[in-house]
Amino acid sequence: MSAWGTRLGSQVRRTVHTACWIAILSGLLWIVLGWMLDPQDFVSPLRGWRHRLLVTHGVSAYVLLWVAGSLLALHQMGNWRARRNRASGVALTGALLLLALSGLTLYYPPHEDWRDAFSLFHQVLGASIALLVPLHIKLGKNARQLRHQAQQA
């Protein structure tokens, strides 16, 4: 691992992927359960499961923020200097920051009338993370293969 571009080790990679996918899947399942619930049915067992998913999502989001902060020094700075995977890295980092901010506004809304708009924004952006994470990984692998082929030629 050098200061000029770093590839995550397998244990770190598993930690990052686990944190990402728990947050993504718990958020997506929370949305789906919301579609299945009748707003007037306050005794549905789905409400309990939806609450558990929301708690799981919140805790995993905190873990994901901690992991992403660790990646700043471990992964992002070196790859930025090496000019590797910048576009998808910036998109992913920006989306995570916006998700963190929109998550805070859901918990501490500046005005209750804005809650639905922030919720929709958070849900759409969160669903897009499910596409951005695999895209970032795929682009990194492709670039690494091209560098490897160029070194052998």
Short mmCIF file of N, CA and C in Angstrom, two decimals:
data_model
loop_
_atom_site.label_atom_id
_atom_site.label_comp_id
_atom_site.label_asym_id
_atom_site.label_seq_id
_atom_site.Cartn_x
_atom_site.Cartn_y
_atom_site.Cartn_z
N MET A 1 0.85 -1.17 0.00
CA MET A 1 0.00 0.00 0.00
C MET A 1 0.90 1.23 0.00
N SER A 2 0.76 2.09 -0.99
CA SER A 2 1.58 3.28 -1.05
C SER A 2 0.71 4.52 -0.93
N ALA A 3 1.37 5.65 -0.77
CA ALA A 3 0.64 6.91 -0.67
C ALA A 3 0.10 7.35 -2.02
N TRP A 4 0.50 6.63 -3.07
CA TRP A 4 0.09 7.01 -4.41
C TRP A 4 -0.92 6.03 -4.99
N GLY A 5 -1.91 5.73 -4.24
CA GLY A 5 -2.97 4.86 -4.72
C GLY A 5 -2.99 3.58 -3.92
N THR A 6 -4.11 3.32 -3.30
CA THR A 6 -4.20 2.16 -2.43
C THR A 6 -5.38 1.29 -2.81
N ARG A 7 -5.14 0.03 -2.72
CA ARG A 7 -6.21 -0.95 -2.90
C ARG A 7 -6.52 -1.48 -1.51
N LEU A 8 -7.78 -1.57 -1.19
CA LEU A 8 -8.17 -2.03 0.13
C LEU A 8 -7.83 -3.50 0.31
N GLY A 9 -7.34 -3.86 1.49
CA GLY A 9 -7.10 -5.25 1.81
C GLY A 9 -8.42 -5.99 1.93
N SER A 10 -8.37 -7.29 1.92
CA SER A 10 -9.61 -8.08 1.89
C SER A 10 -10.45 -7.87 3.15
N GLN A 11 -9.83 -7.77 4.32
CA GLN A 11 -10.60 -7.57 5.56
C GLN A 11 -11.27 -6.19 5.57
N VAL A 12 -10.53 -5.17 5.16
CA VAL A 12 -11.10 -3.82 5.11
C VAL A 12 -12.21 -3.77 4.06
N ARG A 13 -11.96 -4.41 2.92
CA ARG A 13 -12.97 -4.44 1.85
C ARG A 13 -14.26 -5.09 2.33
N ARG A 14 -14.14 -6.21 3.05
CA ARG A 14 -15.34 -6.87 3.60
C ARG A 14 -16.07 -5.97 4.59
N THR A 15 -15.33 -5.27 5.42
CA THR A 15 -15.94 -4.35 6.39
C THR A 15 -16.70 -3.23 5.68
N VAL A 16 -16.07 -2.65 4.67
CA VAL A 16 -16.71 -1.58 3.90
C VAL A 16 -17.96 -2.09 3.21
N HIS A 17 -17.85 -3.23 2.53
CA HIS A 17 -19.00 -3.77 1.81
C HIS A 17 -20.13 -4.15 2.77
N THR A 18 -19.79 -4.74 3.90
CA THR A 18 -20.82 -5.12 4.87
C THR A 18 -21.55 -3.89 5.40
N ALA A 19 -20.79 -2.86 5.77
CA ALA A 19 -21.41 -1.63 6.28
C ALA A 19 -22.31 -1.00 5.22
N CYS A 20 -21.82 -0.96 3.99
CA CYS A 20 -22.63 -0.37 2.90
C CYS A 20 -23.92 -1.15 2.69
N TRP A 21 -23.80 -2.46 2.55
CA TRP A 21 -24.97 -3.25 2.17
C TRP A 21 -25.99 -3.38 3.30
N ILE A 22 -25.55 -3.37 4.55
CA ILE A 22 -26.54 -3.38 5.64
C ILE A 22 -27.33 -2.08 5.63
N ALA A 23 -26.64 -0.96 5.45
CA ALA A 23 -27.35 0.33 5.39
C ALA A 23 -28.28 0.39 4.18
N ILE A 24 -27.80 -0.04 3.02
CA ILE A 24 -28.60 0.00 1.80
C ILE A 24 -29.83 -0.91 1.91
N LEU A 25 -29.60 -2.16 2.29
CA LEU A 25 -30.71 -3.12 2.33
C LEU A 25 -31.73 -2.78 3.41
N SER A 26 -31.27 -2.33 4.57
CA SER A 26 -32.23 -1.97 5.61
C SER A 26 -33.06 -0.76 5.18
N GLY A 27 -32.44 0.19 4.49
CA GLY A 27 -33.20 1.34 3.99
C GLY A 27 -34.20 0.95 2.92
N LEU A 28 -33.77 0.11 1.97
CA LEU A 28 -34.68 -0.32 0.91
C LEU A 28 -35.84 -1.16 1.47
N LEU A 29 -35.54 -2.05 2.41
CA LEU A 29 -36.61 -2.85 3.02
C LEU A 29 -37.58 -1.98 3.81
N TRP A 30 -37.06 -0.94 4.47
CA TRP A 30 -37.91 0.00 5.20
C TRP A 30 -38.88 0.68 4.23
N ILE A 31 -38.39 1.07 3.06
CA ILE A 31 -39.24 1.70 2.04
C ILE A 31 -40.32 0.73 1.57
N VAL A 32 -39.92 -0.50 1.26
CA VAL A 32 -40.86 -1.50 0.76
C VAL A 32 -41.94 -1.80 1.80
N LEU A 33 -41.55 -1.96 3.06
CA LEU A 33 -42.55 -2.21 4.10
C LEU A 33 -43.50 -1.02 4.24
N GLY A 34 -43.00 0.17 4.03
CA GLY A 34 -43.87 1.35 4.07
C GLY A 34 -44.94 1.32 3.00
N TRP A 35 -44.59 0.79 1.83
CA TRP A 35 -45.58 0.65 0.75
C TRP A 35 -46.64 -0.38 1.11
N MET A 36 -46.25 -1.39 1.89
CA MET A 36 -47.17 -2.48 2.22
C MET A 36 -48.10 -2.14 3.39
N LEU A 37 -47.78 -1.11 4.14
CA LEU A 37 -48.56 -0.78 5.33
C LEU A 37 -49.77 0.08 5.01
N ASP A 38 -50.85 -0.20 5.69
CA ASP A 38 -52.02 0.67 5.66
C ASP A 38 -51.79 1.76 6.70
N PRO A 39 -51.83 3.03 6.32
CA PRO A 39 -51.56 4.12 7.27
C PRO A 39 -52.50 4.13 8.48
N GLN A 40 -53.67 3.53 8.34
CA GLN A 40 -54.64 3.52 9.43
C GLN A 40 -54.53 2.29 10.33
N ASP A 41 -53.71 1.32 9.94
CA ASP A 41 -53.58 0.07 10.71
C ASP A 41 -52.40 0.19 11.67
N PHE A 42 -52.70 0.47 12.94
CA PHE A 42 -51.65 0.69 13.91
C PHE A 42 -51.28 -0.58 14.68
N VAL A 43 -51.91 -1.70 14.37
CA VAL A 43 -51.59 -2.95 15.07
C VAL A 43 -50.90 -3.96 14.16
N SER A 44 -50.62 -3.59 12.95
CA SER A 44 -49.97 -4.50 12.00
C SER A 44 -48.58 -4.88 12.52
N PRO A 45 -48.24 -6.16 12.46
CA PRO A 45 -46.89 -6.57 12.87
C PRO A 45 -45.79 -5.98 11.98
N LEU A 46 -46.18 -5.55 10.78
CA LEU A 46 -45.19 -4.93 9.89
C LEU A 46 -44.64 -3.64 10.49
N ARG A 47 -45.45 -2.95 11.29
CA ARG A 47 -44.98 -1.71 11.92
C ARG A 47 -43.79 -1.99 12.84
N GLY A 48 -43.85 -3.08 13.58
CA GLY A 48 -42.74 -3.44 14.45
C GLY A 48 -41.49 -3.77 13.66
N TRP A 49 -41.67 -4.52 12.57
CA TRP A 49 -40.53 -4.85 11.73
C TRP A 49 -39.97 -3.61 11.05
N ARG A 50 -40.84 -2.71 10.66
CA ARG A 50 -40.37 -1.48 10.01
C ARG A 50 -39.55 -0.64 10.99
N HIS A 51 -40.01 -0.60 12.25
CA HIS A 51 -39.25 0.13 13.26
C HIS A 51 -37.88 -0.51 13.48
N ARG A 52 -37.83 -1.83 13.56
CA ARG A 52 -36.55 -2.53 13.73
C ARG A 52 -35.61 -2.24 12.56
N LEU A 53 -36.16 -2.21 11.36
CA LEU A 53 -35.34 -1.88 10.19
C LEU A 53 -34.81 -0.46 10.26
N LEU A 54 -35.64 0.46 10.74
CA LEU A 54 -35.20 1.85 10.86
C LEU A 54 -34.06 1.98 11.86
N VAL A 55 -34.17 1.26 12.98
CA VAL A 55 -33.09 1.28 13.97
C VAL A 55 -31.82 0.66 13.37
N THR A 56 -31.97 -0.46 12.69
CA THR A 56 -30.82 -1.11 12.04
C THR A 56 -30.19 -0.16 11.03
N HIS A 57 -31.04 0.52 10.28
CA HIS A 57 -30.55 1.46 9.27
C HIS A 57 -29.78 2.61 9.93
N GLY A 58 -30.32 3.15 10.99
CA GLY A 58 -29.64 4.25 11.68
C GLY A 58 -28.30 3.84 12.26
N VAL A 59 -28.26 2.69 12.92
CA VAL A 59 -27.00 2.22 13.50
C VAL A 59 -25.99 1.90 12.39
N SER A 60 -26.44 1.23 11.34
CA SER A 60 -25.51 0.89 10.26
C SER A 60 -25.04 2.15 9.53
N ALA A 61 -25.87 3.18 9.48
CA ALA A 61 -25.44 4.43 8.85
C ALA A 61 -24.32 5.08 9.66
N TYR A 62 -24.43 5.04 10.98
CA TYR A 62 -23.34 5.56 11.81
C TYR A 62 -22.05 4.77 11.59
N VAL A 63 -22.17 3.45 11.53
CA VAL A 63 -21.00 2.61 11.27
C VAL A 63 -20.42 2.94 9.89
N LEU A 64 -21.30 3.10 8.91
CA LEU A 64 -20.85 3.43 7.55
C LEU A 64 -20.11 4.77 7.53
N LEU A 65 -20.61 5.75 8.26
CA LEU A 65 -19.91 7.04 8.31
C LEU A 65 -18.53 6.89 8.94
N TRP A 66 -18.43 6.07 9.98
CA TRP A 66 -17.13 5.83 10.62
C TRP A 66 -16.18 5.15 9.63
N VAL A 67 -16.70 4.14 8.93
CA VAL A 67 -15.88 3.42 7.95
C VAL A 67 -15.46 4.36 6.82
N ALA A 68 -16.39 5.17 6.34
CA ALA A 68 -16.07 6.10 5.25
C ALA A 68 -15.03 7.12 5.70
N GLY A 69 -15.12 7.56 6.94
CA GLY A 69 -14.10 8.47 7.47
C GLY A 69 -12.74 7.81 7.53
N SER A 70 -12.70 6.54 7.87
CA SER A 70 -11.44 5.79 7.88
C SER A 70 -10.87 5.68 6.47
N LEU A 71 -11.73 5.58 5.49
CA LEU A 71 -11.29 5.45 4.10
C LEU A 71 -10.65 6.73 3.57
N LEU A 72 -10.97 7.85 4.18
CA LEU A 72 -10.41 9.11 3.69
C LEU A 72 -8.89 9.04 3.68
N ALA A 73 -8.30 8.65 4.80
CA ALA A 73 -6.84 8.56 4.86
C ALA A 73 -6.33 7.27 4.23
N LEU A 74 -7.05 6.19 4.41
CA LEU A 74 -6.58 4.88 3.98
C LEU A 74 -6.66 4.67 2.47
N HIS A 75 -7.64 5.24 1.83
CA HIS A 75 -7.95 4.88 0.44
C HIS A 75 -8.12 6.10 -0.46
N GLN A 76 -8.88 7.07 0.00
CA GLN A 76 -9.26 8.16 -0.89
C GLN A 76 -8.11 9.11 -1.23
N MET A 77 -7.34 9.52 -0.24
CA MET A 77 -6.29 10.51 -0.50
C MET A 77 -5.22 9.97 -1.46
N GLY A 78 -4.78 8.75 -1.24
CA GLY A 78 -3.77 8.17 -2.12
C GLY A 78 -4.27 8.00 -3.54
N ASN A 79 -5.50 7.53 -3.67
CA ASN A 79 -6.05 7.35 -5.02
C ASN A 79 -6.36 8.67 -5.68
N TRP A 80 -6.64 9.69 -4.90
CA TRP A 80 -6.85 11.03 -5.48
C TRP A 80 -5.53 11.52 -6.07
N ARG A 81 -4.45 11.39 -5.29
CA ARG A 81 -3.14 11.82 -5.79
C ARG A 81 -2.70 11.01 -7.00
N ALA A 82 -3.07 9.75 -7.02
CA ALA A 82 -2.71 8.89 -8.15
C ALA A 82 -3.66 9.08 -9.34
N ARG A 83 -4.66 9.92 -9.17
CA ARG A 83 -5.65 10.21 -10.22
C ARG A 83 -6.41 8.97 -10.65
N ARG A 84 -6.81 8.18 -9.66
CA ARG A 84 -7.53 6.92 -9.94
C ARG A 84 -8.97 7.01 -9.49
N ASN A 85 -9.87 6.64 -10.37
CA ASN A 85 -11.30 6.47 -10.06
C ASN A 85 -11.90 7.71 -9.39
N ARG A 86 -11.47 8.87 -9.84
CA ARG A 86 -11.88 10.12 -9.20
C ARG A 86 -13.38 10.41 -9.34
N ALA A 87 -13.92 10.28 -10.53
CA ALA A 87 -15.31 10.68 -10.76
C ALA A 87 -16.27 9.88 -9.90
N SER A 88 -16.14 8.55 -9.93
CA SER A 88 -17.07 7.75 -9.13
C SER A 88 -16.77 7.89 -7.64
N GLY A 89 -15.51 8.13 -7.28
CA GLY A 89 -15.17 8.35 -5.87
C GLY A 89 -15.79 9.64 -5.34
N VAL A 90 -15.71 10.69 -6.13
CA VAL A 90 -16.32 11.97 -5.72
C VAL A 90 -17.84 11.83 -5.65
N ALA A 91 -18.43 11.15 -6.64
CA ALA A 91 -19.89 10.95 -6.64
C ALA A 91 -20.32 10.16 -5.40
N LEU A 92 -19.60 9.10 -5.09
CA LEU A 92 -19.93 8.27 -3.94
C LEU A 92 -19.75 9.03 -2.63
N THR A 93 -18.64 9.74 -2.50
CA THR A 93 -18.39 10.53 -1.29
C THR A 93 -19.44 11.62 -1.13
N GLY A 94 -19.75 12.32 -2.22
CA GLY A 94 -20.77 13.37 -2.17
C GLY A 94 -22.13 12.82 -1.81
N ALA A 95 -22.48 11.67 -2.37
CA ALA A 95 -23.77 11.06 -2.05
C ALA A 95 -23.83 10.65 -0.59
N LEU A 96 -22.74 10.10 -0.06
CA LEU A 96 -22.73 9.72 1.37
C LEU A 96 -22.86 10.94 2.27
N LEU A 97 -22.18 12.02 1.91
CA LEU A 97 -22.30 13.25 2.71
C LEU A 97 -23.73 13.80 2.67
N LEU A 98 -24.33 13.81 1.48
CA LEU A 98 -25.71 14.28 1.36
C LEU A 98 -26.68 13.37 2.11
N LEU A 99 -26.42 12.06 2.09
CA LEU A 99 -27.26 11.14 2.85
C LEU A 99 -27.14 11.40 4.35
N ALA A 100 -25.93 11.64 4.82
CA ALA A 100 -25.74 11.94 6.24
C ALA A 100 -26.49 13.22 6.62
N LEU A 101 -26.37 14.24 5.78
CA LEU A 101 -27.06 15.51 6.08
C LEU A 101 -28.57 15.37 5.99
N SER A 102 -29.05 14.65 4.98
CA SER A 102 -30.50 14.49 4.86
C SER A 102 -31.04 13.59 5.97
N GLY A 103 -30.24 12.62 6.41
CA GLY A 103 -30.63 11.79 7.56
C GLY A 103 -30.77 12.63 8.82
N LEU A 104 -29.86 13.57 9.01
CA LEU A 104 -29.97 14.47 10.16
C LEU A 104 -31.21 15.35 10.07
N THR A 105 -31.51 15.81 8.85
CA THR A 105 -32.70 16.65 8.72
C THR A 105 -33.98 15.86 8.94
N LEU A 106 -33.93 14.55 8.73
CA LEU A 106 -35.11 13.73 9.03
C LEU A 106 -35.29 13.59 10.53
N TYR A 107 -34.16 13.52 11.23
CA TYR A 107 -34.23 13.38 12.69
C TYR A 107 -34.47 14.73 13.36
N TYR A 108 -33.86 15.78 12.83
CA TYR A 108 -34.01 17.14 13.34
C TYR A 108 -34.46 18.05 12.20
N PRO A 109 -35.72 17.95 11.79
CA PRO A 109 -36.16 18.75 10.62
C PRO A 109 -36.15 20.25 10.94
N PRO A 110 -35.66 21.06 9.98
CA PRO A 110 -35.67 22.50 10.21
C PRO A 110 -37.11 23.03 10.31
N HIS A 111 -38.00 22.37 9.61
CA HIS A 111 -39.42 22.70 9.69
C HIS A 111 -40.19 21.42 9.35
N GLU A 112 -41.22 21.13 10.11
CA GLU A 112 -41.96 19.88 9.93
C GLU A 112 -42.57 19.76 8.53
N ASP A 113 -42.90 20.89 7.90
CA ASP A 113 -43.47 20.86 6.55
C ASP A 113 -42.47 20.34 5.51
N TRP A 114 -41.18 20.39 5.81
CA TRP A 114 -40.16 19.98 4.86
C TRP A 114 -39.83 18.50 4.97
N ARG A 115 -40.37 17.83 5.97
CA ARG A 115 -40.00 16.45 6.27
C ARG A 115 -40.23 15.51 5.08
N ASP A 116 -41.39 15.62 4.43
CA ASP A 116 -41.69 14.73 3.31
C ASP A 116 -40.70 14.92 2.15
N ALA A 117 -40.33 16.17 1.88
CA ALA A 117 -39.37 16.43 0.80
C ALA A 117 -38.00 15.86 1.14
N PHE A 118 -37.55 16.05 2.38
CA PHE A 118 -36.27 15.50 2.80
C PHE A 118 -36.30 13.97 2.78
N SER A 119 -37.43 13.40 3.17
CA SER A 119 -37.57 11.95 3.18
C SER A 119 -37.47 11.39 1.77
N LEU A 120 -38.16 12.00 0.83
CA LEU A 120 -38.09 11.54 -0.56
C LEU A 120 -36.68 11.68 -1.11
N PHE A 121 -36.05 12.82 -0.85
CA PHE A 121 -34.67 13.04 -1.30
C PHE A 121 -33.74 11.96 -0.74
N HIS A 122 -33.87 11.68 0.56
CA HIS A 122 -33.03 10.69 1.23
C HIS A 122 -33.26 9.29 0.64
N GLN A 123 -34.51 8.97 0.37
CA GLN A 123 -34.83 7.65 -0.18
C GLN A 123 -34.28 7.48 -1.60
N VAL A 124 -34.45 8.49 -2.43
CA VAL A 124 -33.96 8.40 -3.82
C VAL A 124 -32.43 8.34 -3.83
N LEU A 125 -31.81 9.19 -3.05
CA LEU A 125 -30.35 9.20 -3.00
C LEU A 125 -29.82 7.89 -2.41
N GLY A 126 -30.49 7.38 -1.38
CA GLY A 126 -30.09 6.11 -0.79
C GLY A 126 -30.20 4.96 -1.77
N ALA A 127 -31.27 4.96 -2.57
CA ALA A 127 -31.41 3.91 -3.58
C ALA A 127 -30.32 4.04 -4.65
N SER A 128 -29.91 5.26 -4.95
CA SER A 128 -28.86 5.45 -5.96
C SER A 128 -27.51 4.93 -5.45
N ILE A 129 -27.31 4.93 -4.15
CA ILE A 129 -26.08 4.38 -3.58
C ILE A 129 -25.96 2.89 -3.92
N ALA A 130 -27.10 2.22 -4.00
CA ALA A 130 -27.09 0.80 -4.37
C ALA A 130 -26.53 0.60 -5.77
N LEU A 131 -26.53 1.63 -6.59
CA LEU A 131 -25.92 1.58 -7.91
C LEU A 131 -24.51 2.15 -7.92
N LEU A 132 -24.28 3.19 -7.13
CA LEU A 132 -22.97 3.84 -7.11
C LEU A 132 -21.87 2.95 -6.52
N VAL A 133 -22.19 2.21 -5.47
CA VAL A 133 -21.17 1.36 -4.83
C VAL A 133 -20.65 0.32 -5.81
N PRO A 134 -21.53 -0.50 -6.44
CA PRO A 134 -21.00 -1.49 -7.41
C PRO A 134 -20.30 -0.82 -8.61
N LEU A 135 -20.80 0.34 -9.03
CA LEU A 135 -20.16 1.04 -10.15
C LEU A 135 -18.74 1.44 -9.78
N HIS A 136 -18.56 2.01 -8.59
CA HIS A 136 -17.23 2.43 -8.14
C HIS A 136 -16.28 1.23 -8.07
N ILE A 137 -16.78 0.12 -7.55
CA ILE A 137 -15.96 -1.10 -7.45
C ILE A 137 -15.58 -1.59 -8.84
N LYS A 138 -16.54 -1.65 -9.74
CA LYS A 138 -16.31 -2.15 -11.10
C LYS A 138 -15.32 -1.26 -11.85
N LEU A 139 -15.48 0.05 -11.74
CA LEU A 139 -14.56 0.96 -12.42
C LEU A 139 -13.14 0.82 -11.87
N GLY A 140 -13.02 0.63 -10.55
CA GLY A 140 -11.70 0.43 -9.95
C GLY A 140 -11.05 -0.85 -10.44
N LYS A 141 -11.83 -1.93 -10.52
CA LYS A 141 -11.29 -3.21 -11.01
C LYS A 141 -10.87 -3.10 -12.47
N ASN A 142 -11.70 -2.45 -13.28
CA ASN A 142 -11.36 -2.29 -14.70
C ASN A 142 -10.08 -1.49 -14.87
N ALA A 143 -9.96 -0.39 -14.13
CA ALA A 143 -8.76 0.44 -14.23
C ALA A 143 -7.53 -0.33 -13.77
N ARG A 144 -7.65 -1.11 -12.72
CA ARG A 144 -6.53 -1.91 -12.22
C ARG A 144 -6.11 -2.95 -13.26
N GLN A 145 -7.06 -3.58 -13.92
CA GLN A 145 -6.74 -4.56 -14.97
C GLN A 145 -6.03 -3.89 -16.14
N LEU A 146 -6.48 -2.70 -16.52
CA LEU A 146 -5.83 -1.98 -17.63
C LEU A 146 -4.40 -1.60 -17.26
N ARG A 147 -4.18 -1.14 -16.01
CA ARG A 147 -2.82 -0.81 -15.57
C ARG A 147 -1.93 -2.05 -15.58
N HIS A 148 -2.49 -3.15 -15.12
CA HIS A 148 -1.74 -4.40 -15.07
C HIS A 148 -1.35 -4.86 -16.48
N GLN A 149 -2.28 -4.75 -17.43
CA GLN A 149 -2.01 -5.15 -18.80
C GLN A 149 -0.96 -4.23 -19.43
N ALA A 150 -1.03 -2.93 -19.11
CA ALA A 150 -0.07 -1.98 -19.66
C ALA A 150 1.32 -2.24 -19.11
N GLN A 151 1.43 -2.67 -17.86
CA GLN A 151 2.73 -2.96 -17.27
C GLN A 151 3.36 -4.20 -17.89
N GLN A 152 2.53 -5.17 -18.30
CA GLN A 152 3.04 -6.39 -18.87
C GLN A 152 3.41 -6.25 -20.34
N ALA A 153 2.84 -5.23 -20.97
CA ALA A 153 3.11 -5.04 -22.41
C ALA A 153 4.45 -4.40 -22.68
#
